[in-house]
Amino acid sequence: MAYIDLSYMKFVYNSIDLPLEEVYDYIVVGGGTAGCPIAATLSANYSVLLLEKGSVPSAYPSVLRQDGVISTLTLEDDGKTPAERFTSEDGVANVRGRVLGGSSMINIGIEWDMDLVSKAYQWVENTVVSPPNVSRWQSVVKEGLLEAGVRPDNGYNLNHIPGSKVTGTLFDNQGRRHGAVELLNLGNPKNLRVAVHATVERIIFSSNAPRRSHQAFIRGKGEVILSAGAIGSTQLLLLSGVGPESYLSSIKIPVVHPEPYIGQFMRDNPRNYITILPPFQLDASTPQIAGITSDFYIETFSGLPFSTPPFSVFPDPSFSTKINSTFRQIAYKVPGPLSYGSLRLQSSYDVKVGPNVRFNYFANPLDLARCVSATRKIGDLLSTNSLKPFKAQDLPGIDGFNFFGPPLPMNLTDTASLETFCRDTVATFWHYHGGCLVGKVVDGDLRVKGINALRVVDGSTFKFSPGTNPQATLMMLGRYIGVKMLKERLVCKACYSCNIIQHFNRDDLYPK
Ligand SMILES: Cc1cc2nc3c(=O)[nH]c(=O)nc-3n(C[C@H](O)[C@H](O)[C@H](O)COP(=O)(O)OP(=O)(O)OC[C@H]3O[C@@H](n4cnc5c(N)ncnc54)[C@H](O)[C@@H]3O)c2cc1C
């Protein structure tokens, strides 16, 4: 990719500049990782309004640069900044994207999980993926992983397969980010309208509802698509009266459609990590390699300069001092996970008040056992010849490293101390998902069960976080469902009964 293609800017508007009332074929709520590709795809044949509560990425230049990753995550959250902070009830600091392009614009940019839906992946990959210029540190860790038995060497590979590999990345060789926002460039400019600073408050299921300052409607066989992310879509459904009946009634939200599983099965992959300070300066890098086994995935990043403690990157309060640019973090993730929690509203009327989320990290013993097994593998990795030069002192095994923050337990045979390490150092990989699970809340085509013309297309539908990292699958999903919807409309053209059903099920959406 030679440059960042900003052609989408010609159909991006500030929400206050849009007419007070408009009608579209499709309204997509949330211009994120899945929302951008689905909006672009549907615009091929139909009018589409994409509503994003955040700003355009260029409003925050650090968003568009690889060396801006940490500074974006550490920007003080003023209610508008691209990384919206929240802390789960587990006490783990976290962030979610609040910018056109969603979390794909603030993330670390790693992983491309090519799969059966290869055409949709290809569409995405051609626009935003690059092979990385692998840094020295990343190569060292990959060699170390191979020495430690995470084999085979899968070279540069976009598949999620066991072994060690170099991954694709959103950052090109000039350090520029290419996120989901660029998929909008593939839309039809005549049909696609994107509104930023457009916070959707709720979906109204009746054309007789009280008027709002801005309102948008869908027509005919159109649909509303929620792509506001695991937390945003789940919150919006509850605020709109779709959710567990007794819960909604208890907080005085009129029940439009009872659905017991909304807000249930919220999951987040635990991130555990060690950070070392080698005795010399080395290049900075975002993750470019991955070690994959059935029990855990290992990644690393390094030396990103910062002057304040990076929120949610190093949640440990002891990281309050300024450190130089030499740190190396080796992080590992439990796949799945099996442990889950739930989401509950903090405010029953104000969408701007984030919900309470609990993930119950390691509640399931298998998640903990996998973390223990990964921690042992980190011990093997640190004991390899590849990692030796990074020791502060020439000592055997895992001894001799200068740990920054919690050190790896010295006795790797003591399962209890490894379990304590897992629990005590748990952070987030930011791959939280669930809340509107497929099979429970939405059907296989991601339609909300029992409601016509409403779908949820984002990470809230996932039972497991897919791939080594989820964003490729989310972009693919937006494209895939969009193409399927276009095909459905072609089939439906001749179908009289279908027209009647749609006629009696118009959804109205009232963005502020
Ligand atoms: C810091 C960080 C690092 C990560 N690193 C990686 C990585 O390296 N690789 C990887 O594959 N994945 C990574 N992830 C995870 C991945 O980015 C997310 O899982 C994925 O982007 C989520 O996609 P989504 O479409 O479900 O939601 P999002 O991309 O978050 O999109 C949701 C959008 O909806 C908008 N929205 C929410 N509520 C409303 C509302 N009421 N009205 C209007 N708009 C609304 C939000 O502003 C946002 O733009 C990371 C995530 C984070 C936060």
XYZ file of C-alpha atoms and ligand atoms in Angstrom:
565
model
C 0.000 0.000 0.000
C 1.626 3.195 -1.153
C -0.441 5.721 0.779
C -3.430 6.063 3.063
C -6.466 6.404 0.836
C -8.733 9.080 2.312
C -11.242 9.131 -0.567
C -13.991 8.094 1.856
C -13.816 11.614 3.281
C -15.983 12.867 0.409
C -19.028 11.118 1.862
C -18.295 11.712 5.544
C -20.384 14.384 7.271
C -20.597 15.788 10.742
C -23.937 14.527 12.051
C -25.173 18.023 12.834
C -24.831 18.935 9.144
C -27.207 16.197 8.028
C -30.901 16.835 7.372
C -33.068 16.348 10.462
C -34.990 13.537 8.853
C -33.971 11.122 6.124
C -34.885 7.713 4.722
C -32.402 4.995 3.716
C -32.469 1.378 2.652
C -29.988 0.401 5.363
C -28.789 2.055 8.532
C -25.577 0.735 10.069
C -24.918 1.724 13.682
C -21.199 1.844 14.475
C -18.551 2.621 11.865
C -16.142 0.038 13.218
C -14.249 -3.033 12.106
C -17.367 -4.874 10.905
C -19.557 -1.794 10.321
C -17.371 -0.189 7.630
C -17.183 -3.257 5.342
C -20.882 -4.046 5.636
C -21.854 -0.429 4.871
C -19.502 -0.301 1.880
C -20.815 -3.620 0.555
C -24.525 -2.759 0.856
C -23.961 0.601 -0.833
C -23.254 -1.226 -4.098
C -27.015 -1.401 -4.704
C -28.762 0.475 -1.894
C -28.666 3.728 0.030
C -26.799 3.324 3.299
C -26.356 5.581 6.334
C -23.438 4.687 8.587
C -23.567 6.289 12.038
C -20.361 6.515 14.055
C -20.150 8.187 17.433
C -16.435 8.983 17.141
C -14.557 11.280 14.806
C -12.560 10.630 11.637
C -9.144 9.021 12.224
C -7.261 12.002 10.789
C -8.553 14.129 13.700
C -5.999 12.208 15.808
C -2.782 11.831 13.742
C -1.292 9.258 16.177
C -4.088 6.863 15.117
C -2.692 6.622 11.599
C 0.891 5.789 12.638
C 2.500 2.623 13.934
C 4.662 4.667 16.304
C 1.497 6.351 17.605
C -0.072 3.165 18.999
C 0.868 3.763 22.612
C 0.223 7.508 22.575
C -3.276 6.876 21.178
C -3.979 4.443 24.006
C -2.672 6.891 26.588
C -4.581 9.980 25.442
C -6.622 11.321 28.334
C -10.215 10.170 27.655
C -12.190 13.397 27.200
C -15.300 11.689 25.844
C -14.162 12.217 22.250
C -10.711 10.655 22.026
C -10.379 7.548 19.820
C -9.720 5.108 22.691
C -12.682 4.982 25.055
C -11.572 3.687 28.413
C -13.442 1.396 30.709
C -12.555 -0.842 33.607
C -14.379 -4.131 33.930
C -15.810 -5.181 37.269
C -12.892 -7.620 37.422
C -10.729 -4.524 37.965
C -8.971 -4.872 34.596
C -8.404 -1.637 32.669
C -9.582 -1.809 29.065
C -10.321 0.293 25.968
C -12.629 0.224 22.950
C -12.426 2.090 19.670
C -14.402 5.328 19.344
C -13.439 6.509 15.872
C -14.444 5.802 12.280
C -12.856 2.389 11.623
C -13.520 1.372 15.234
C -11.090 -0.683 17.267
C -9.156 -1.550 14.087
C -7.885 2.052 14.243
C -6.480 1.839 17.765
C -5.351 -1.759 17.928
C -1.959 -3.342 17.547
C -2.662 -4.425 14.012
C -1.753 -8.112 14.043
C -3.303 -11.319 12.484
C -4.956 -12.418 9.283
C -6.980 -15.614 9.580
C -7.653 -16.803 6.024
C -10.482 -19.303 5.959
C -13.340 -20.835 3.999
C -14.797 -17.416 3.329
C -11.688 -16.610 1.349
C -13.294 -14.219 -1.108
C -14.408 -11.921 1.678
C -10.981 -12.206 3.277
C -9.367 -11.421 -0.048
C -11.476 -8.276 -0.428
C -10.292 -7.123 2.980
C -6.712 -8.250 2.614
C -6.168 -6.479 -0.697
C -7.075 -3.198 0.945
C -5.504 -3.207 4.385
C -2.908 -5.954 4.990
C 0.871 -5.758 4.602
C 3.683 -8.203 5.341
C 5.808 -6.660 8.098
C 9.462 -5.583 7.997
C 10.297 -7.976 10.806
C 12.315 -6.213 13.509
C 15.334 -7.825 15.170
C 13.532 -8.389 18.473
C 10.570 -10.034 16.753
C 12.942 -12.393 14.869
C 14.727 -13.251 18.111
C 11.469 -14.225 19.821
C 10.367 -16.289 16.825
C 13.687 -18.169 16.873
C 13.320 -18.593 20.642
C 9.807 -19.997 20.226
C 11.072 -22.553 17.724
C 13.901 -23.505 20.129
C 11.310 -23.807 22.914
C 9.273 -26.263 20.837
C 6.538 -24.052 19.324
C 6.950 -25.656 15.902
C 6.913 -25.876 12.928
C 8.265 -22.679 11.435
C 5.349 -21.481 9.303
C 7.265 -18.558 7.831
C 5.079 -15.614 6.772
C 1.603 -17.005 7.080
C -1.892 -15.557 7.319
C -3.450 -18.747 8.643
C -4.128 -19.575 12.267
C -2.099 -22.792 12.484
C 0.059 -24.349 15.212
C 3.704 -23.301 15.170
C 5.605 -20.046 14.948
C 5.032 -17.558 12.174
C 5.405 -14.046 10.908
C 1.962 -12.435 10.680
C 0.382 -9.852 8.419
C -0.181 -6.408 9.849
C -2.279 -3.283 9.306
C 0.910 -1.193 9.243
C 2.681 -0.754 5.908
C 6.452 -0.467 5.563
C 6.227 3.292 6.149
C 4.537 2.695 9.520
C 1.111 3.888 8.293
C -2.044 2.226 9.584
C -4.593 0.816 7.154
C -7.726 -0.033 9.108
C -11.360 -0.842 8.438
C -12.034 2.798 7.584
C -10.314 2.293 4.217
C -12.832 -0.398 3.311
C -15.306 2.479 2.972
C -13.361 3.509 -0.136
C -14.749 0.365 -1.778
C -18.310 1.618 -1.265
C -20.464 3.387 -3.823
C -20.090 7.107 -3.074
C -23.493 7.822 -4.631
C -25.233 5.563 -2.118
C -23.102 5.793 1.017
C -23.396 8.489 3.631
C -21.263 8.395 6.764
C -22.063 10.555 9.774
C -19.440 11.013 12.484
C -20.145 12.401 15.969
C -23.421 10.518 15.573
C -24.135 8.756 18.846
C -27.144 6.490 18.445
C -29.252 6.506 21.591
C -31.668 3.698 20.839
C -33.600 1.862 18.160
C -37.263 2.792 18.155
C -39.607 0.090 16.957
C -42.583 2.297 16.182
C -43.133 5.161 13.776
C -45.371 6.758 16.435
C -42.505 7.236 18.896
C -41.711 10.748 20.133
C -39.651 12.802 17.708
C -35.941 13.317 18.214
C -33.622 16.076 17.011
C -32.235 13.843 14.252
C -34.034 10.789 12.993
C -33.411 8.326 10.214
C -35.795 5.705 8.871
C -35.425 2.596 6.821
C -37.728 1.954 3.933
C -39.330 -1.117 2.389
C -37.163 -4.161 2.735
C -34.393 -2.233 4.451
C -32.779 -3.179 7.760
C -30.985 -1.723 10.734
C -27.605 -3.316 11.384
C -25.967 -2.955 14.768
C -22.172 -2.972 14.470
C -21.388 -1.006 17.612
C -19.065 -3.703 19.004
C -19.544 -6.254 21.781
C -20.197 -3.589 24.366
C -21.945 -0.971 22.205
C -24.425 -3.269 20.448
C -25.356 -5.118 23.628
C -25.869 -1.815 25.445
C -28.007 -0.400 22.614
C -30.300 -3.420 22.485
C -30.910 -3.251 26.236
C -31.542 0.509 26.088
C -33.994 -0.116 23.243
C -36.047 -2.575 25.290
C -34.686 -5.789 23.799
C -33.339 -8.024 26.545
C -34.201 -10.090 29.631
C -37.766 -9.154 30.570
C -37.456 -9.067 34.348
C -34.147 -7.222 34.216
C -35.472 -4.533 31.845
C -38.627 -4.134 33.915
C -36.559 -3.826 37.101
C -34.743 -0.823 35.625
C -37.942 0.622 34.139
C -37.123 0.140 30.466
C -40.300 -0.755 28.537
C -39.859 -4.242 27.069
C -40.207 -4.254 23.284
C -38.981 -7.790 22.782
C -38.029 -10.218 25.572
C -34.690 -11.880 24.881
C -33.102 -13.571 27.911
C -29.560 -13.921 26.575
C -28.755 -10.311 25.712
C -25.872 -9.197 27.921
C -24.962 -12.793 28.779
C -21.779 -14.700 27.869
C -19.429 -11.710 27.827
C -15.913 -13.029 27.397
C -12.433 -11.551 27.275
C -9.190 -13.353 26.553
C -6.846 -12.860 29.479
C -3.454 -11.389 28.656
C -0.595 -12.351 30.923
C 2.878 -11.086 30.286
C 6.407 -10.519 31.408
C 8.363 -7.383 30.632
C 12.140 -7.343 30.501
C 14.649 -4.528 30.228
C 17.658 -5.767 28.231
C 21.046 -4.178 28.903
C 21.091 -2.325 25.556
C 18.801 -0.253 23.348
C 16.919 -2.005 20.575
C 14.350 -1.210 17.933
C 10.678 -0.621 18.781
C 8.121 -2.987 17.307
C 4.424 -3.771 17.324
C 3.673 -7.534 17.220
C 4.837 -9.180 13.995
C 5.238 -12.803 15.021
C 3.013 -15.317 16.807
C 3.582 -18.629 18.557
C 0.427 -20.750 18.372
C -0.472 -23.924 20.250
C -3.902 -25.338 21.052
C -3.596 -23.982 24.613
C -2.131 -20.498 24.142
C -0.846 -17.876 21.713
C 2.321 -15.869 22.323
C 3.120 -12.435 20.888
C 5.585 -9.707 21.741
C 6.052 -6.004 21.370
C 8.826 -3.745 22.356
C 10.386 -0.422 23.029
C 7.500 1.834 22.079
C 8.569 5.114 23.614
C 6.218 6.731 26.061
C 6.449 9.131 28.929
C 3.338 8.311 30.921
C 2.181 4.864 32.041
C 0.267 3.455 29.065
C -3.248 2.782 30.197
C -4.218 -0.841 29.807
C -0.884 -1.755 28.268
C 0.763 -1.866 31.662
C -2.089 -1.876 34.150
C 0.261 -2.423 37.081
C 0.424 0.827 39.103
C 4.130 0.239 39.696
C 4.670 1.361 36.112
C 4.371 4.915 37.224
C 7.902 5.919 36.379
C 9.116 7.015 33.024
C 11.108 4.221 31.389
C 13.368 4.451 28.399
C 12.710 2.802 25.064
C 14.195 -0.615 25.756
C 11.353 -2.618 27.271
C 10.277 -5.912 25.684
C 6.929 -7.389 26.622
C 6.150 -11.033 25.887
C 2.418 -11.543 26.208
C 0.272 -14.630 26.002
C -3.381 -15.256 25.493
C -5.690 -18.119 26.420
C -7.850 -19.017 23.404
C -11.606 -19.104 23.757
C -11.902 -18.407 26.666
C -14.394 -20.623 28.485
C -14.938 -18.258 31.433
C -17.647 -15.682 30.921
C -19.516 -12.907 32.670
C -22.218 -10.427 31.763
C -23.047 -6.838 30.861
C -25.506 -4.660 32.754
C -26.474 -1.038 32.127
C -25.143 1.635 34.420
C -27.715 4.090 33.119
C -31.127 3.027 31.833
C -31.495 6.113 29.628
C -28.070 7.601 28.747
C -26.061 5.699 26.105
C -23.035 7.863 26.894
C -22.719 6.229 30.302
C -20.829 3.022 29.595
C -22.299 -0.239 30.919
C -20.836 -2.419 33.679
C -19.055 -5.448 32.277
C -17.641 -8.452 34.094
C -15.614 -11.177 32.378
C -14.776 -13.475 35.329
C -11.272 -14.227 34.066
C -10.107 -17.760 34.978
C -13.434 -18.755 36.551
C -13.214 -21.872 34.389
C -10.306 -24.084 35.579
C -9.335 -24.956 31.997
C -8.566 -21.299 31.264
C -6.312 -21.225 34.325
C -4.612 -24.513 33.384
C -3.905 -23.101 29.913
C -2.427 -19.961 31.421
C -0.177 -22.094 33.649
C 0.952 -24.112 30.657
C 1.687 -20.896 28.715
C 3.638 -19.462 31.649
C 5.838 -22.576 31.676
C 6.409 -22.133 27.945
C 7.532 -18.542 28.587
C 10.050 -20.063 31.010
C 11.272 -22.368 28.213
C 11.476 -19.383 25.878
C 13.533 -17.323 28.324
C 15.902 -20.265 28.756
C 16.755 -20.480 25.041
C 20.049 -19.417 23.482
C 18.133 -16.883 21.389
C 17.060 -14.934 24.475
C 20.407 -15.189 26.318
C 21.850 -11.904 24.984
C 18.919 -10.070 26.561
C 19.897 -11.018 30.106
C 21.317 -8.380 32.417
C 23.570 -11.037 34.004
C 24.922 -14.275 32.547
C 23.083 -16.733 34.786
C 21.561 -20.129 33.936
C 17.906 -20.823 32.975
C 15.483 -17.969 33.465
C 17.811 -16.297 35.948
C 19.610 -13.099 34.964
C 16.802 -11.144 33.304
C 15.995 -7.658 34.517
C 12.217 -7.893 34.880
C 10.168 -4.719 34.788
C 7.058 -5.363 36.877
C 6.127 -8.852 38.070
C 8.959 -11.357 37.411
C 8.296 -14.849 36.105
C 8.104 -17.266 39.092
C 11.490 -18.995 39.424
C 10.034 -22.417 40.240
C 8.130 -23.390 37.106
C 7.172 -26.780 38.543
C 5.113 -25.136 41.316
C 1.627 -25.026 39.756
C 0.117 -23.039 42.642
C 2.580 -20.171 42.229
C 2.004 -20.145 38.470
C -1.759 -19.958 39.062
C -1.194 -17.034 41.407
C 0.988 -15.378 38.764
C -1.779 -15.823 36.160
C -4.432 -14.317 38.405
C -2.227 -11.499 39.708
C -0.924 -10.301 36.345
C -4.110 -10.663 34.322
C -4.721 -7.858 31.833
C -6.786 -7.717 28.677
C -5.867 -8.619 25.107
C -8.756 -6.307 24.149
C -10.486 -9.188 22.347
C -13.677 -9.025 24.452
C -16.694 -10.471 22.696
C -20.184 -11.847 23.319
C -23.386 -10.326 24.659
C -25.496 -11.123 21.550
C -24.375 -14.675 20.818
C -25.138 -16.393 17.554
C -27.593 -19.240 18.188
C -28.950 -17.503 21.282
C -29.680 -13.862 20.402
C -29.130 -13.881 16.640
C -29.646 -16.607 14.077
C -27.090 -17.913 11.609
C -27.612 -14.870 9.376
C -27.108 -12.636 12.410
C -30.776 -11.507 12.496
C -32.049 -10.761 15.989
C -34.386 -13.691 16.659
C -38.030 -12.705 16.561
C -37.401 -9.224 15.156
C -37.565 -8.587 11.467
C -35.131 -6.188 9.799
C -32.641 -5.993 12.676
C -29.233 -7.683 12.632
C -26.155 -7.569 14.801
C -22.896 -7.862 12.887
C -19.850 -7.500 15.139
C -17.876 -9.176 17.928
C -20.908 -9.349 20.221
C -22.102 -12.393 18.263
C -18.942 -14.466 18.901
C -18.816 -17.345 21.344
C -15.062 -17.644 20.837
C -12.651 -14.970 19.742
C -11.703 -16.206 16.268
C -8.198 -16.635 14.877
C -5.063 -15.702 16.769
C -6.557 -12.203 16.870
C -10.094 -11.365 15.790
C -10.061 -8.286 13.585
C -9.536 -10.029 10.232
C -12.560 -12.213 10.891
C -14.630 -9.173 11.846
C -13.783 -7.341 8.633
C -14.485 -10.523 6.681
C -17.779 -10.921 8.530
C -18.953 -7.431 7.536
C -18.185 -8.139 3.907
C -19.601 -11.669 3.993
C -22.952 -10.730 5.560
C -23.199 -7.693 3.269
C -22.761 -9.858 0.169
C -25.284 -12.368 1.536
C -27.819 -9.593 2.123
C -27.383 -8.295 -1.424
C -27.975 -11.815 -2.728
C -31.080 -12.232 -0.535
C -32.565 -9.061 -2.002
C -31.995 -10.337 -5.530
C -33.858 -13.560 -4.681
C -36.586 -11.654 -2.816
C -37.410 -9.332 -5.716
C -39.800 -11.886 -7.136
C -41.145 -13.051 -3.776
C -44.581 -11.577 -2.997
C -44.968 -12.992 0.530
C -41.590 -11.662 1.546
C -42.620 -8.177 0.417
C -45.657 -8.371 2.655
C -43.642 -9.415 5.716
C -41.235 -6.538 5.201
C -44.068 -4.101 4.708
C -45.414 -4.811 8.177
C -42.046 -4.666 9.936
C -40.502 -1.262 9.395
C -37.906 -0.281 11.970
C -37.229 3.342 12.733
C -33.935 4.586 14.033
C -33.516 7.860 15.846
C -29.927 8.983 16.154
C -29.360 12.091 18.174
C -6.144 -1.634 22.106
C -6.622 -2.773 21.244
C -5.682 -3.618 20.639
C -6.112 -4.685 19.846
N -5.184 -5.401 19.140
C -5.625 -6.259 18.178
C -4.717 -6.830 17.253
O -3.511 -6.572 17.264
N -5.235 -7.686 16.331
C -6.568 -7.996 16.253
O -6.960 -8.774 15.394
N -7.424 -7.459 17.115
C -7.005 -6.575 18.045
N -7.900 -5.980 18.878
C -9.294 -6.418 18.832
C -10.031 -5.928 17.607
O -9.553 -4.654 17.207
C -11.521 -5.878 17.958
O -11.932 -7.156 18.412
C -12.364 -5.507 16.751
O -11.833 -4.364 16.132
C -13.803 -5.262 17.199
O -14.586 -5.008 16.056
P -16.148 -4.666 16.159
O -16.606 -4.385 14.784
O -16.827 -5.726 16.955
O -16.197 -3.342 17.048
P -15.433 -1.960 16.858
O -14.381 -2.025 15.816
O -14.972 -1.551 18.224
O -16.548 -0.981 16.318
C -17.592 -0.496 17.071
C -17.861 0.939 16.615
O -19.154 1.330 17.053
C -19.089 2.665 17.522
N -20.215 2.826 18.450
C -20.388 2.208 19.645
N -21.553 2.611 20.203
C -22.126 3.488 19.334
C -23.337 4.242 19.343
N -24.199 4.186 20.373
N -23.617 5.058 18.291
C -22.771 5.139 17.235
N -21.585 4.445 17.182
C -21.280 3.629 18.213
C -17.709 2.774 18.166
O -17.298 4.109 18.273
C -16.857 1.941 17.206
O -16.320 2.728 16.163
C -7.508 -4.922 19.688
C -8.445 -4.084 20.294
C -8.020 -3.001 21.048
C -9.053 -2.092 21.689
